[in-house]
PDB file of C-alpha atoms in Angstrom:
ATOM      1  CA  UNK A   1     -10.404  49.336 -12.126  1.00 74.00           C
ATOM      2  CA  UNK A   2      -6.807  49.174 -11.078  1.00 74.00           C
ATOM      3  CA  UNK A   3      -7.151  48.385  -7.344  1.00 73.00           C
ATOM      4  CA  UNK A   4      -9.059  45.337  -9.349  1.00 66.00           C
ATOM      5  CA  UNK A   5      -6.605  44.373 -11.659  1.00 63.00           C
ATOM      6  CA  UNK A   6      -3.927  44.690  -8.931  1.00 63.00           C
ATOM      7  CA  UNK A   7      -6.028  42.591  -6.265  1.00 68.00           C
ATOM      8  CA  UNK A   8      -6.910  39.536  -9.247  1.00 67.00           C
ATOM      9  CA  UNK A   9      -2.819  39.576  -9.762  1.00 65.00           C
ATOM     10  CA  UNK A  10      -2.296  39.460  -6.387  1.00 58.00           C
ATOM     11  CA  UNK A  11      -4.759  36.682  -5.644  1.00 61.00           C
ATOM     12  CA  UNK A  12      -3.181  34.900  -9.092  1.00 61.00           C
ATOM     13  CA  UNK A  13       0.057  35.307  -7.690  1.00 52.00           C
ATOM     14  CA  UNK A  14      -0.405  33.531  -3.895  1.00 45.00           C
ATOM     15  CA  UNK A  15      -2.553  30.733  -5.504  1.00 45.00           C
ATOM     16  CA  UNK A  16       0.445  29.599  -8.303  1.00 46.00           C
ATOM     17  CA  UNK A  17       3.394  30.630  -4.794  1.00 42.00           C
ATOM     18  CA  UNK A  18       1.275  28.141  -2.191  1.00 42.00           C
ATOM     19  CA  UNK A  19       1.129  25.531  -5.024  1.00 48.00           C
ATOM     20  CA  UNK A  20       4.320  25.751  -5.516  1.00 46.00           C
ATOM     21  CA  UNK A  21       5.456  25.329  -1.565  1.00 42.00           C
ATOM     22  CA  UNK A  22       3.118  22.374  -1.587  1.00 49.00           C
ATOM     23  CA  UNK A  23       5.524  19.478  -1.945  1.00 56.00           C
ATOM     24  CA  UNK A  24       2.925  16.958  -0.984  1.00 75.00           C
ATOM     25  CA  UNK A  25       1.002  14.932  -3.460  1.00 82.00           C
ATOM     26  CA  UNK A  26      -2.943  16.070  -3.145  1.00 73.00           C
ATOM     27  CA  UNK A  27      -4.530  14.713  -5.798  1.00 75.00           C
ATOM     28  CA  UNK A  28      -4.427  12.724  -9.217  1.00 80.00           C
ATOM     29  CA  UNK A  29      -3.811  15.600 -11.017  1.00 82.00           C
ATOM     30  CA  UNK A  30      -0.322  15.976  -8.455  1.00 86.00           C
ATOM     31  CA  UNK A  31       0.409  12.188  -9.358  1.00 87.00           C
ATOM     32  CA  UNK A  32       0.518  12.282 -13.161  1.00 84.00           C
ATOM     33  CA  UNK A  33       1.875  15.882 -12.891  1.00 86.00           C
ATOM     34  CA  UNK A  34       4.525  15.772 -10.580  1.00 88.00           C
ATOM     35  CA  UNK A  35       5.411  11.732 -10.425  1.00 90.00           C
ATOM     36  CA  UNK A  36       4.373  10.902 -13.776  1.00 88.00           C
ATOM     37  CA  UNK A  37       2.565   8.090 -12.668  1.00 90.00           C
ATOM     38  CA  UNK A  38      -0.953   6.795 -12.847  1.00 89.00           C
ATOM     39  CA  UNK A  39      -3.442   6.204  -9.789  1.00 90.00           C
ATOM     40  CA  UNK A  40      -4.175   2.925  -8.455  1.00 92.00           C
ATOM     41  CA  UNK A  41      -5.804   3.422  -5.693  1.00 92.00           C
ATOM     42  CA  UNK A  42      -6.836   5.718  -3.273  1.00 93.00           C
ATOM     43  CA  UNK A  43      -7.767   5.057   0.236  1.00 94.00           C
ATOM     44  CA  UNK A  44      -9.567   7.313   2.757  1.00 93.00           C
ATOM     45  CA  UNK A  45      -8.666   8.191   6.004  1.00 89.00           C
ATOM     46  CA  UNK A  46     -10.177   6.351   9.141  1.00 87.00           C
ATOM     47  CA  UNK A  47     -10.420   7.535  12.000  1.00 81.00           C
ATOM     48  CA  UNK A  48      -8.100   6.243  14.929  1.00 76.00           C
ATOM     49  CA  UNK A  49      -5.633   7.311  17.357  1.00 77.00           C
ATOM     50  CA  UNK A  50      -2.512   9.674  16.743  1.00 73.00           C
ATOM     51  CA  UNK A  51      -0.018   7.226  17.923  1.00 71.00           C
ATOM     52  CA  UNK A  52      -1.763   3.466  16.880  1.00 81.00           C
ATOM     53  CA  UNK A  53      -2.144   1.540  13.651  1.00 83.00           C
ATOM     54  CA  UNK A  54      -5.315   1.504  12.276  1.00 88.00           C
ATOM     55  CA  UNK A  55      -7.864  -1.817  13.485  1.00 90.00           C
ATOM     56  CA  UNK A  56      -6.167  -4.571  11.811  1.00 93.00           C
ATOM     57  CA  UNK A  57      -9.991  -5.727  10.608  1.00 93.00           C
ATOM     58  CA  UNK A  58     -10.897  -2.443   9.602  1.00 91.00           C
ATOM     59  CA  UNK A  59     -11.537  -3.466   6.534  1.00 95.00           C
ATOM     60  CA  UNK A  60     -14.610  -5.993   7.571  1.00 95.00           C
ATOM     61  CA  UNK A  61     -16.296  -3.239   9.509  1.00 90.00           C
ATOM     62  CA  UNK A  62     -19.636  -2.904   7.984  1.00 85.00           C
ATOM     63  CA  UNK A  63     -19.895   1.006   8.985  1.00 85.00           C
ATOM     64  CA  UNK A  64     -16.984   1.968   7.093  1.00 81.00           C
ATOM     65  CA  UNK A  65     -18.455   1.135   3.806  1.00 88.00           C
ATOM     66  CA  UNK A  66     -16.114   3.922   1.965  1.00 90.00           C
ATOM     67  CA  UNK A  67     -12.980   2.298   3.320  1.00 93.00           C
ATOM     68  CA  UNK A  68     -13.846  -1.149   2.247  1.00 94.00           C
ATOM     69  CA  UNK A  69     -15.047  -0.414  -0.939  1.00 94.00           C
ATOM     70  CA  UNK A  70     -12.260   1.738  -1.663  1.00 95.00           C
ATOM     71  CA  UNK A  71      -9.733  -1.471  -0.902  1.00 96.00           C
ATOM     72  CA  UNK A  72     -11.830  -3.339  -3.398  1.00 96.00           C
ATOM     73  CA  UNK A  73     -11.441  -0.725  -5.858  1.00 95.00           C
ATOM     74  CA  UNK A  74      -7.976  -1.346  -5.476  1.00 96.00           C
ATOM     75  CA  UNK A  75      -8.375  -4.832  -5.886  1.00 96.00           C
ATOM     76  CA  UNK A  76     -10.097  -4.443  -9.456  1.00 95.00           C
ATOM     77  CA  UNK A  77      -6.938  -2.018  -9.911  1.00 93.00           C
ATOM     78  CA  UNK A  78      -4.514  -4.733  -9.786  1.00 93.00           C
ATOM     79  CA  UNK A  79      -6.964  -7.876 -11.399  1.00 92.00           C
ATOM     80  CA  UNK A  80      -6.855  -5.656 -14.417  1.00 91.00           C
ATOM     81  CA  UNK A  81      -3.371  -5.633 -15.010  1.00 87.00           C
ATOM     82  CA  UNK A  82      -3.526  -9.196 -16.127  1.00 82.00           C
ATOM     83  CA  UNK A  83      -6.235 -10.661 -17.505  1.00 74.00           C
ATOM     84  CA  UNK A  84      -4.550 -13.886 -17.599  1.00 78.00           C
ATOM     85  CA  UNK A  85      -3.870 -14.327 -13.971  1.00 74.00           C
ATOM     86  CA  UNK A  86       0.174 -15.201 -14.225  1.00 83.00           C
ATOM     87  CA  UNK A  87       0.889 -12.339 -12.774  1.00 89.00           C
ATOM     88  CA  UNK A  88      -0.109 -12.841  -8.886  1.00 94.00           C
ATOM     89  CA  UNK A  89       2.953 -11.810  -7.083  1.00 97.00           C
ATOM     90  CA  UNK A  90       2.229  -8.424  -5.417  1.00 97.00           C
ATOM     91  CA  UNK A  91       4.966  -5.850  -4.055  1.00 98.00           C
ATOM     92  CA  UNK A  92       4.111  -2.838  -1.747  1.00 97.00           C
ATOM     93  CA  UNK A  93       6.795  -0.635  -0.797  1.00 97.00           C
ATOM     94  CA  UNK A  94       6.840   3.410   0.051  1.00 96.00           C
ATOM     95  CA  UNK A  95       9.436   6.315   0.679  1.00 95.00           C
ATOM     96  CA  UNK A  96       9.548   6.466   4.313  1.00 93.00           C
ATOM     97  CA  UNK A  97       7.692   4.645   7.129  1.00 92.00           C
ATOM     98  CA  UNK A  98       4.692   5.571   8.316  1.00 90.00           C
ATOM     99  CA  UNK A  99       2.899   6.277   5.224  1.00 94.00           C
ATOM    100  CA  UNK A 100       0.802   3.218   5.603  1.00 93.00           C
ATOM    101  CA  UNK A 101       1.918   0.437   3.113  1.00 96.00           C
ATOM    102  CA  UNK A 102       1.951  -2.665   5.690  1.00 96.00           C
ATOM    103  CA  UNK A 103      -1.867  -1.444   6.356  1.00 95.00           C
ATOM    104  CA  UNK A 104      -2.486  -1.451   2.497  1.00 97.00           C
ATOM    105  CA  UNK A 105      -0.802  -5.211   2.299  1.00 97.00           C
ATOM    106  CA  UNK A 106      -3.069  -6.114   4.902  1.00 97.00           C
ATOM    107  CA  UNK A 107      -6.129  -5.027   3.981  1.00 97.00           C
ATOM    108  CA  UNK A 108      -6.046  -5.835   0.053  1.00 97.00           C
ATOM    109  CA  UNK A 109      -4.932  -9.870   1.438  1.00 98.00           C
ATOM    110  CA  UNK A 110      -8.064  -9.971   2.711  1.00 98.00           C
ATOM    111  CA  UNK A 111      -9.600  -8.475  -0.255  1.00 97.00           C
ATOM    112  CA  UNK A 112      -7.587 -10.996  -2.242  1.00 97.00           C
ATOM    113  CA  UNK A 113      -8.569 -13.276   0.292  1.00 97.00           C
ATOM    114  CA  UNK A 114     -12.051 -13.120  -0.800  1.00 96.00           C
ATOM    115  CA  UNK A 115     -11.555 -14.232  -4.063  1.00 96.00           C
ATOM    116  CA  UNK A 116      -8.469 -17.021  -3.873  1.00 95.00           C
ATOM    117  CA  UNK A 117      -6.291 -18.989  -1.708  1.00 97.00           C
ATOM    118  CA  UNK A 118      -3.771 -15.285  -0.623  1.00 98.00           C
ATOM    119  CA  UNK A 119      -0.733 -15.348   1.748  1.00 98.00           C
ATOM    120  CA  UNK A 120       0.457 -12.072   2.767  1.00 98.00           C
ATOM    121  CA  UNK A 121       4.564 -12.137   3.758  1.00 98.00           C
ATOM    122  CA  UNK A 122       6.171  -9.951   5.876  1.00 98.00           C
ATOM    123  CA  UNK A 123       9.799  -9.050   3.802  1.00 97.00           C
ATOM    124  CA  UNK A 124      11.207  -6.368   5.841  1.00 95.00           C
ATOM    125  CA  UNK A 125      13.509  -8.351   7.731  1.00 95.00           C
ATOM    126  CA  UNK A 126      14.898  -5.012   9.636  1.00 93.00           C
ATOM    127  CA  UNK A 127      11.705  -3.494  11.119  1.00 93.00           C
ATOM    128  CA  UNK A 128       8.690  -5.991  11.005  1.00 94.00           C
ATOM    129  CA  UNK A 129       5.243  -4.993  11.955  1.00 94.00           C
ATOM    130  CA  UNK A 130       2.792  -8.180  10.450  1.00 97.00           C
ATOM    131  CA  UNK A 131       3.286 -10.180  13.638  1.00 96.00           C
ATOM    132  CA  UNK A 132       2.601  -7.491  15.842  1.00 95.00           C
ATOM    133  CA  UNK A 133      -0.430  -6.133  13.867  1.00 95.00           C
ATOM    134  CA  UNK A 134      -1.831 -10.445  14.035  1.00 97.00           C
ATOM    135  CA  UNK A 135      -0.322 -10.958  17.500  1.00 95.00           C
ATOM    136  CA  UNK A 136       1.384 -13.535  16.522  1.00 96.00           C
ATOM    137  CA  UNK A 137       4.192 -14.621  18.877  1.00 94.00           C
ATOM    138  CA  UNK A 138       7.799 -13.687  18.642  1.00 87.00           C
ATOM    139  CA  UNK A 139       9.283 -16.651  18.900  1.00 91.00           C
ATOM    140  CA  UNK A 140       7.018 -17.765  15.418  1.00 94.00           C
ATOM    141  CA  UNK A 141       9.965 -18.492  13.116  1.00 97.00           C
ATOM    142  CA  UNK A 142       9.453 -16.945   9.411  1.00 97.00           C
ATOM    143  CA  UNK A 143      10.224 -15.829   6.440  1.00 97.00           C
ATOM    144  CA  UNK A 144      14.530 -15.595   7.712  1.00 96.00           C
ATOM    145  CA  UNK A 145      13.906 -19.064   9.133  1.00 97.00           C
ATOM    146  CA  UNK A 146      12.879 -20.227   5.760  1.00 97.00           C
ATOM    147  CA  UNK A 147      15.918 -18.982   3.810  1.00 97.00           C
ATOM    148  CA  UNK A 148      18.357 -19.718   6.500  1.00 95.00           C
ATOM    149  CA  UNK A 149      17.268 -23.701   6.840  1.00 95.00           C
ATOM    150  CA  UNK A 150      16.477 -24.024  10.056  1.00 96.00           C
ATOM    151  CA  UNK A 151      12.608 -24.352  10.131  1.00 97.00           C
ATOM    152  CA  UNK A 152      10.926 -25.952   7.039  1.00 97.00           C
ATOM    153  CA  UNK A 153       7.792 -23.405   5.343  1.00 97.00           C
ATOM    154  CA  UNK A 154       4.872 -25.102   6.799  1.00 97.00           C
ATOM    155  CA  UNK A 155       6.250 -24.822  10.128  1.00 97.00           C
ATOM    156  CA  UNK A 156       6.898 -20.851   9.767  1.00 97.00           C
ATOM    157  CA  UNK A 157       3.171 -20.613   8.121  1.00 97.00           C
ATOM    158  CA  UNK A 158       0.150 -19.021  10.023  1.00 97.00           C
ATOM    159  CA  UNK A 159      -3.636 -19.137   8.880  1.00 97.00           C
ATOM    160  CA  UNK A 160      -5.654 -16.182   9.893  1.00 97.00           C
ATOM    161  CA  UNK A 161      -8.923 -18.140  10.989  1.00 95.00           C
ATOM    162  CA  UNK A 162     -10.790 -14.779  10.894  1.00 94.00           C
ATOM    163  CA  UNK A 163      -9.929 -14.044   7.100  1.00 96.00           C
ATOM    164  CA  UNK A 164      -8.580 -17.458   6.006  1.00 96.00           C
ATOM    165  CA  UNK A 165      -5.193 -16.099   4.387  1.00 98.00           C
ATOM    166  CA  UNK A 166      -2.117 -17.556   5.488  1.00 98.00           C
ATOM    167  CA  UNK A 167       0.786 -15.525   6.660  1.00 98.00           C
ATOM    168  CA  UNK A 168       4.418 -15.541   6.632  1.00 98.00           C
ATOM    169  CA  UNK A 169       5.862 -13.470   9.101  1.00 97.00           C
ATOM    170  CA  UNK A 170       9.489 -12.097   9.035  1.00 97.00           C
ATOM    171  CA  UNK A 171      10.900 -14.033  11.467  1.00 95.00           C
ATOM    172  CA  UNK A 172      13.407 -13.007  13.838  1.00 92.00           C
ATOM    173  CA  UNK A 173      15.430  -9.727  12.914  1.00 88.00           C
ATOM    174  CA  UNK A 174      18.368 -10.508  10.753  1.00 84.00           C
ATOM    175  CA  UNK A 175      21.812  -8.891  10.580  1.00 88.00           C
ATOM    176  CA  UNK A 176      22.153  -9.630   6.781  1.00 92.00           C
ATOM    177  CA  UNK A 177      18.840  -8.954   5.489  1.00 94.00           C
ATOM    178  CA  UNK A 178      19.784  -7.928   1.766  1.00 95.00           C
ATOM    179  CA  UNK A 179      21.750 -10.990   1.620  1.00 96.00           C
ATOM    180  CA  UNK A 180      19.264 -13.068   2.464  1.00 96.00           C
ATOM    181  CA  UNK A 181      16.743 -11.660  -0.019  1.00 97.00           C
ATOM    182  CA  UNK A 182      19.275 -11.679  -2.800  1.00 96.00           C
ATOM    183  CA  UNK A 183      19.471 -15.163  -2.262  1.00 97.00           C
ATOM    184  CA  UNK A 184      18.239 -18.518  -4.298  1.00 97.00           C
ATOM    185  CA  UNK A 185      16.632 -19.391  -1.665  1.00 97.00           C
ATOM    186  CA  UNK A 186      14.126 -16.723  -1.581  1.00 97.00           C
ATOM    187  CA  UNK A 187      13.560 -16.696  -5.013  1.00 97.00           C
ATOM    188  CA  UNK A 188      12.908 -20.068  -5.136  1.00 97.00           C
ATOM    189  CA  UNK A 189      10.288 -19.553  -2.646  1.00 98.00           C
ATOM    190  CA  UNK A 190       8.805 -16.832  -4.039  1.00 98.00           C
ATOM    191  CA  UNK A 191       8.482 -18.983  -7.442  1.00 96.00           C
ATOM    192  CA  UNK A 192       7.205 -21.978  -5.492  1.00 97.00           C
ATOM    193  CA  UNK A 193       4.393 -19.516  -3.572  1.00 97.00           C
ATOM    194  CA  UNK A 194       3.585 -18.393  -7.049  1.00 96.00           C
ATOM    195  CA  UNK A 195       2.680 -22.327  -8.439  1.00 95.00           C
ATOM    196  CA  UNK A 196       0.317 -22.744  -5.027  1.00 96.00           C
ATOM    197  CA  UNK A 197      -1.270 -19.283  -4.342  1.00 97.00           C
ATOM    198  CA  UNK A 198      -3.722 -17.307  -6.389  1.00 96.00           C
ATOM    199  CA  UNK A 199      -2.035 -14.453  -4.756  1.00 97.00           C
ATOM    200  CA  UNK A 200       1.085 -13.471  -2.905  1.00 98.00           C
ATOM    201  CA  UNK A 201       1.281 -10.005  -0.988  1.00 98.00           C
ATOM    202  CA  UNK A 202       4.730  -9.037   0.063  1.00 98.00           C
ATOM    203  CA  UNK A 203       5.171  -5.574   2.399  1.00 98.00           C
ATOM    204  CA  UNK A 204       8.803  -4.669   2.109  1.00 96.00           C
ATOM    205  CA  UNK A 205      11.320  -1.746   3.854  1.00 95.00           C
ATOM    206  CA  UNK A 206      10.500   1.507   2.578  1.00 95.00           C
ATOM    207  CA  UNK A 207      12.683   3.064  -0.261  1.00 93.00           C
ATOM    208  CA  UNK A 208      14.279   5.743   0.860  1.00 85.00           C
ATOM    209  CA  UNK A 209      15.921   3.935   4.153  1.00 75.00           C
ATOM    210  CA  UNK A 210      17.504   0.837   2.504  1.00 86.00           C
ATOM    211  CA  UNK A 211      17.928  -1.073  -0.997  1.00 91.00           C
ATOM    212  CA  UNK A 212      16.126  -4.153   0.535  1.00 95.00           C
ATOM    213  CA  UNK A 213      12.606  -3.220  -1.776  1.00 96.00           C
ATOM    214  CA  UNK A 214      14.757  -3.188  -4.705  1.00 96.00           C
ATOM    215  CA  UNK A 215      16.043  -6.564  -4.251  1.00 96.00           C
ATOM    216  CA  UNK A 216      12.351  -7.875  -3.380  1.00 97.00           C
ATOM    217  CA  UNK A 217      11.104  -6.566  -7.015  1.00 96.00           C
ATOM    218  CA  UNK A 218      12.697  -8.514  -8.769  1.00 94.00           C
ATOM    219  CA  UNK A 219      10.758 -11.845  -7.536  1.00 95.00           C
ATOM    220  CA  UNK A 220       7.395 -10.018  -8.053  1.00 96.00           C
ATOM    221  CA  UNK A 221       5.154  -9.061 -11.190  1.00 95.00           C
ATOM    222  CA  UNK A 222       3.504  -5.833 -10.186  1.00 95.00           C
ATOM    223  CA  UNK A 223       4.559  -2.969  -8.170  1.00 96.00           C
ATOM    224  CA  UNK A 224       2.266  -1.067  -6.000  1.00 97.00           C
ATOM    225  CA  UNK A 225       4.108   2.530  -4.411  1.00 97.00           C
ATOM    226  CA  UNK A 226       2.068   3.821  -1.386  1.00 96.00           C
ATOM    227  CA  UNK A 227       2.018   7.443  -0.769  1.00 95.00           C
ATOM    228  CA  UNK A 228       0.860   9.494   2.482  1.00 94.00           C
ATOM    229  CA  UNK A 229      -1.497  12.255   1.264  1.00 91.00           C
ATOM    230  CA  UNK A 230      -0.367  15.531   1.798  1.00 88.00           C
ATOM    231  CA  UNK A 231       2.498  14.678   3.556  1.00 84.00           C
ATOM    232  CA  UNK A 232       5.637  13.130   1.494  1.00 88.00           C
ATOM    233  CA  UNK A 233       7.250  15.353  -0.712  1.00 91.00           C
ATOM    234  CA  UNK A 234       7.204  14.392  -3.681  1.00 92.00           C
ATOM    235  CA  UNK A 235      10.903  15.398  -5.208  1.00 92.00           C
ATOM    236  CA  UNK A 236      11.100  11.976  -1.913  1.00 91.00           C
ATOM    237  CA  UNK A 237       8.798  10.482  -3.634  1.00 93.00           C
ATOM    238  CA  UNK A 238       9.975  10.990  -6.920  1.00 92.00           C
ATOM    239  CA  UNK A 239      13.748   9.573  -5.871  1.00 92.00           C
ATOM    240  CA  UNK A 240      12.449   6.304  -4.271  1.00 93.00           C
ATOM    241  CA  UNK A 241      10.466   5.687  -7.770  1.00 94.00           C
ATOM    242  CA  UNK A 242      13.636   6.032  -9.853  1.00 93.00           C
ATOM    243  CA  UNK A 243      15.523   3.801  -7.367  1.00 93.00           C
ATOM    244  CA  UNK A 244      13.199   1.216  -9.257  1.00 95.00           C
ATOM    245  CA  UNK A 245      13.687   2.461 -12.819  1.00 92.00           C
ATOM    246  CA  UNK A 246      17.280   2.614 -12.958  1.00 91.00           C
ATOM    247  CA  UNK A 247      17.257  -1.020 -11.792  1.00 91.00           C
ATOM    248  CA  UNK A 248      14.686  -1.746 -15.134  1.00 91.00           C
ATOM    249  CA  UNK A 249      11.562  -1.558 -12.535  1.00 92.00           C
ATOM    250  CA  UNK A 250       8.524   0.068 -13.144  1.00 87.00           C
ATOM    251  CA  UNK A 251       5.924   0.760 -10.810  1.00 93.00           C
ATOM    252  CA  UNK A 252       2.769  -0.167 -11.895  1.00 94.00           C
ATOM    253  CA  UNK A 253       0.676   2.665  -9.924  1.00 93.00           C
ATOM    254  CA  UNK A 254       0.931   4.627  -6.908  1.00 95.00           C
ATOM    255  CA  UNK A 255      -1.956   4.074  -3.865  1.00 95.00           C
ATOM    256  CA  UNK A 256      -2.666   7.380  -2.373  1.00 94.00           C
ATOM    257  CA  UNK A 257      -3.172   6.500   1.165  1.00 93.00           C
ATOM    258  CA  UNK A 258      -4.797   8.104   4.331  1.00 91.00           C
ATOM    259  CA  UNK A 259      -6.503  10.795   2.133  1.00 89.00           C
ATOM    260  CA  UNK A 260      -9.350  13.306   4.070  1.00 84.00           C
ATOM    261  CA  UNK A 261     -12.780  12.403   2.475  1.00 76.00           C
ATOM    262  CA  UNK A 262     -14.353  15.627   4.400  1.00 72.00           C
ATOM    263  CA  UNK A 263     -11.580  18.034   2.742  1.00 66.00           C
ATOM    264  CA  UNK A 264     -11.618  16.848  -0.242  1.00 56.00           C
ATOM    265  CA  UNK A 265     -15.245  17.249  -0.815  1.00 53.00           C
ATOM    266  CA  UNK A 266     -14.671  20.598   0.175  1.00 46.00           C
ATOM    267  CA  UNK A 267     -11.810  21.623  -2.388  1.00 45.00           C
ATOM    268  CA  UNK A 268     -12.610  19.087  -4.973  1.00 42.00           C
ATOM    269  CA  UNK A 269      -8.880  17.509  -4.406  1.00 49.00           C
ATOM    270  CA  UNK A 270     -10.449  14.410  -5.579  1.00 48.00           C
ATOM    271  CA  UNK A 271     -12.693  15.070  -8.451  1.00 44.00           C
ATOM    272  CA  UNK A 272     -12.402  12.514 -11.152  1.00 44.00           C
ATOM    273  CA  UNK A 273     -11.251   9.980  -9.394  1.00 47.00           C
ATOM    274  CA  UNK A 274     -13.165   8.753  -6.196  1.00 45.00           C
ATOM    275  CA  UNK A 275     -16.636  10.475  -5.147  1.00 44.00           C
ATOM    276  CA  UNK A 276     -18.878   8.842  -2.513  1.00 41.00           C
ATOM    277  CA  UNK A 277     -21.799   7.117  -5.533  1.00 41.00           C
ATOM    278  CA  UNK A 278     -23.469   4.582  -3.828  1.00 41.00           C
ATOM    279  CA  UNK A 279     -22.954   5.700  -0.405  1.00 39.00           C
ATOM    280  CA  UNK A 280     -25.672   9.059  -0.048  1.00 39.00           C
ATOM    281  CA  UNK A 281     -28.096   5.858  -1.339  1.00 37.00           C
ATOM    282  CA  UNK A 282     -27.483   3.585   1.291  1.00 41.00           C
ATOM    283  CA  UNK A 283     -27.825   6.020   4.158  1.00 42.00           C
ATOM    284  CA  UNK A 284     -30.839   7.543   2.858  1.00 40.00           C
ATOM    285  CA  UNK A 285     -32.574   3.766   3.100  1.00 39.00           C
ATOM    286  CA  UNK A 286     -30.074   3.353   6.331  1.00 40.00           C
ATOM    287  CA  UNK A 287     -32.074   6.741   7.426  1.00 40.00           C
ATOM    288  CA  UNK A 288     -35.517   5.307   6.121  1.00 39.00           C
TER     289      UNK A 288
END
């Protein structure tokens, strides 16, 4: 009886110490725990190499069903936050790079996309990625060209034949990029966009490298934070979300990004918000 009692308080004791080293946000339950913030969206992992982007139409391949729908989902996410439809400018941002917020632009423009005339912008005039990810040329003036004067906004706009949003691409890389967002200028474009698109998507610099996401927010009307599962820590996480508050920002949900299907159905990580309904019925007919 007491090697028992001594083996359940040991067991107790390394499950409460490992959640306690795990800085990483896991779940929902992590995200309203630990940020105080609700889920908006969570999106799975894909499958692709170590050191590429994922497929910049990934989300229009018909065999990833769970990725697509789970873009959608976000989608919804953000249409319910206004029922009225005033409030269709879109910010992305995250803590560090490489958590996967210019994908997440991407991909919910061309959910947008589906629905209304969507142009997806490219605001991080330091380290751009949007022209790359479209191959669009370098020498494609943009979004800088715009507030500096030189090049008028249709001829810095690109249409994406494939999804039919429009794009406006950084531009070339400025050497006074907060100024340049802070400016009339850019809020006067953002206001115009807003009059002539059902919906503007703008990927900004993460949080935790420069101020230039802050600036952004205050042209936009809801606030999406993208967080790398398992990965970011979330006392990061948790300073790049105050960054916003102390400015009178709130972010409107976080999007738990890259998140491992397979483990999760193995620990329930997951439960209660996303489960794969829908999907065991379609490959049991795919299977018929």
């Amino acid at each position: 009886m007491a090697a028992f009692v001594v083996s359940l308080g040991f067991g107790i004791f390394v499950a409460i110490a490992l959640d306690f080293l795990n800085s990483g946000i896991r779940s929902v339950d992590d995200i309203e725990r630990k940020l105080g913030y609700r889920m908006m969206g969570l999106i799975p992992w894909q499958p692709h190499k170590k050191k590429e982007d994922l497929a910049l139409r990934e989300y229009f391949n018909s065999q990833n069903h769970t990725f697509a729908e789970s873009i959608r989902t976000l989608r919804t996410s953000i249409q319910l936050l206004d029922f009225t439809g005033e409030r269709n400018v879109v910010m992305i941002t995250s803590s560090v790079p490489k958590e996967g917020k210019t994908t997440v632009s991407t991909n919910l423009a061309f959910a947008l996309g589906q629905l209304g005339k969507t142009i997806l912008i490219d605001a991080d005039l330091r380290k751009p990625s949007i022209a790359k990810r479209f191959d669009i040329p370098n020498f494609q003036p943009g979004l800088a060209n715009v507030i500096a004067g030189t090049h008028t906004f249709e001829e810095c706009l690109t249409n994406d034949t494939n999804s039919g949003i429009d794009i406006l691409t950084s531009g070339p890389v400025s050497p006074n990029p907060q100024e340049m967002l802070m400016s009339q200028k850019f809020k006067s474009l953002i206001k115009a966009l807003k009059k002539s698109y059902d919906h503007v998507i703008i990927d900004t610099a993460p949080t935790q490298a420069v101020s230039d996401s802050i600036i952004v927010s205050d042209t936009c009307d809801s606030l999406l934070y993208v967080v790398k599962a398992d990965s970011t820590s979330d006392k990061l996480i948790s300073g790049g979300l105050n960054r916003f508050m102390h400015v009178g920002k709130r972010i409107d949900g976080i999007v738990l990004n890259q998140v491992d299907i397979k483990k999760a159905g193995a620990n329930y990580a997951y439960t209660g918000y996303y489960d794969s309904y829908g999907y065991g019925v379609d490959e049991e007919h795919n299977k018929a």
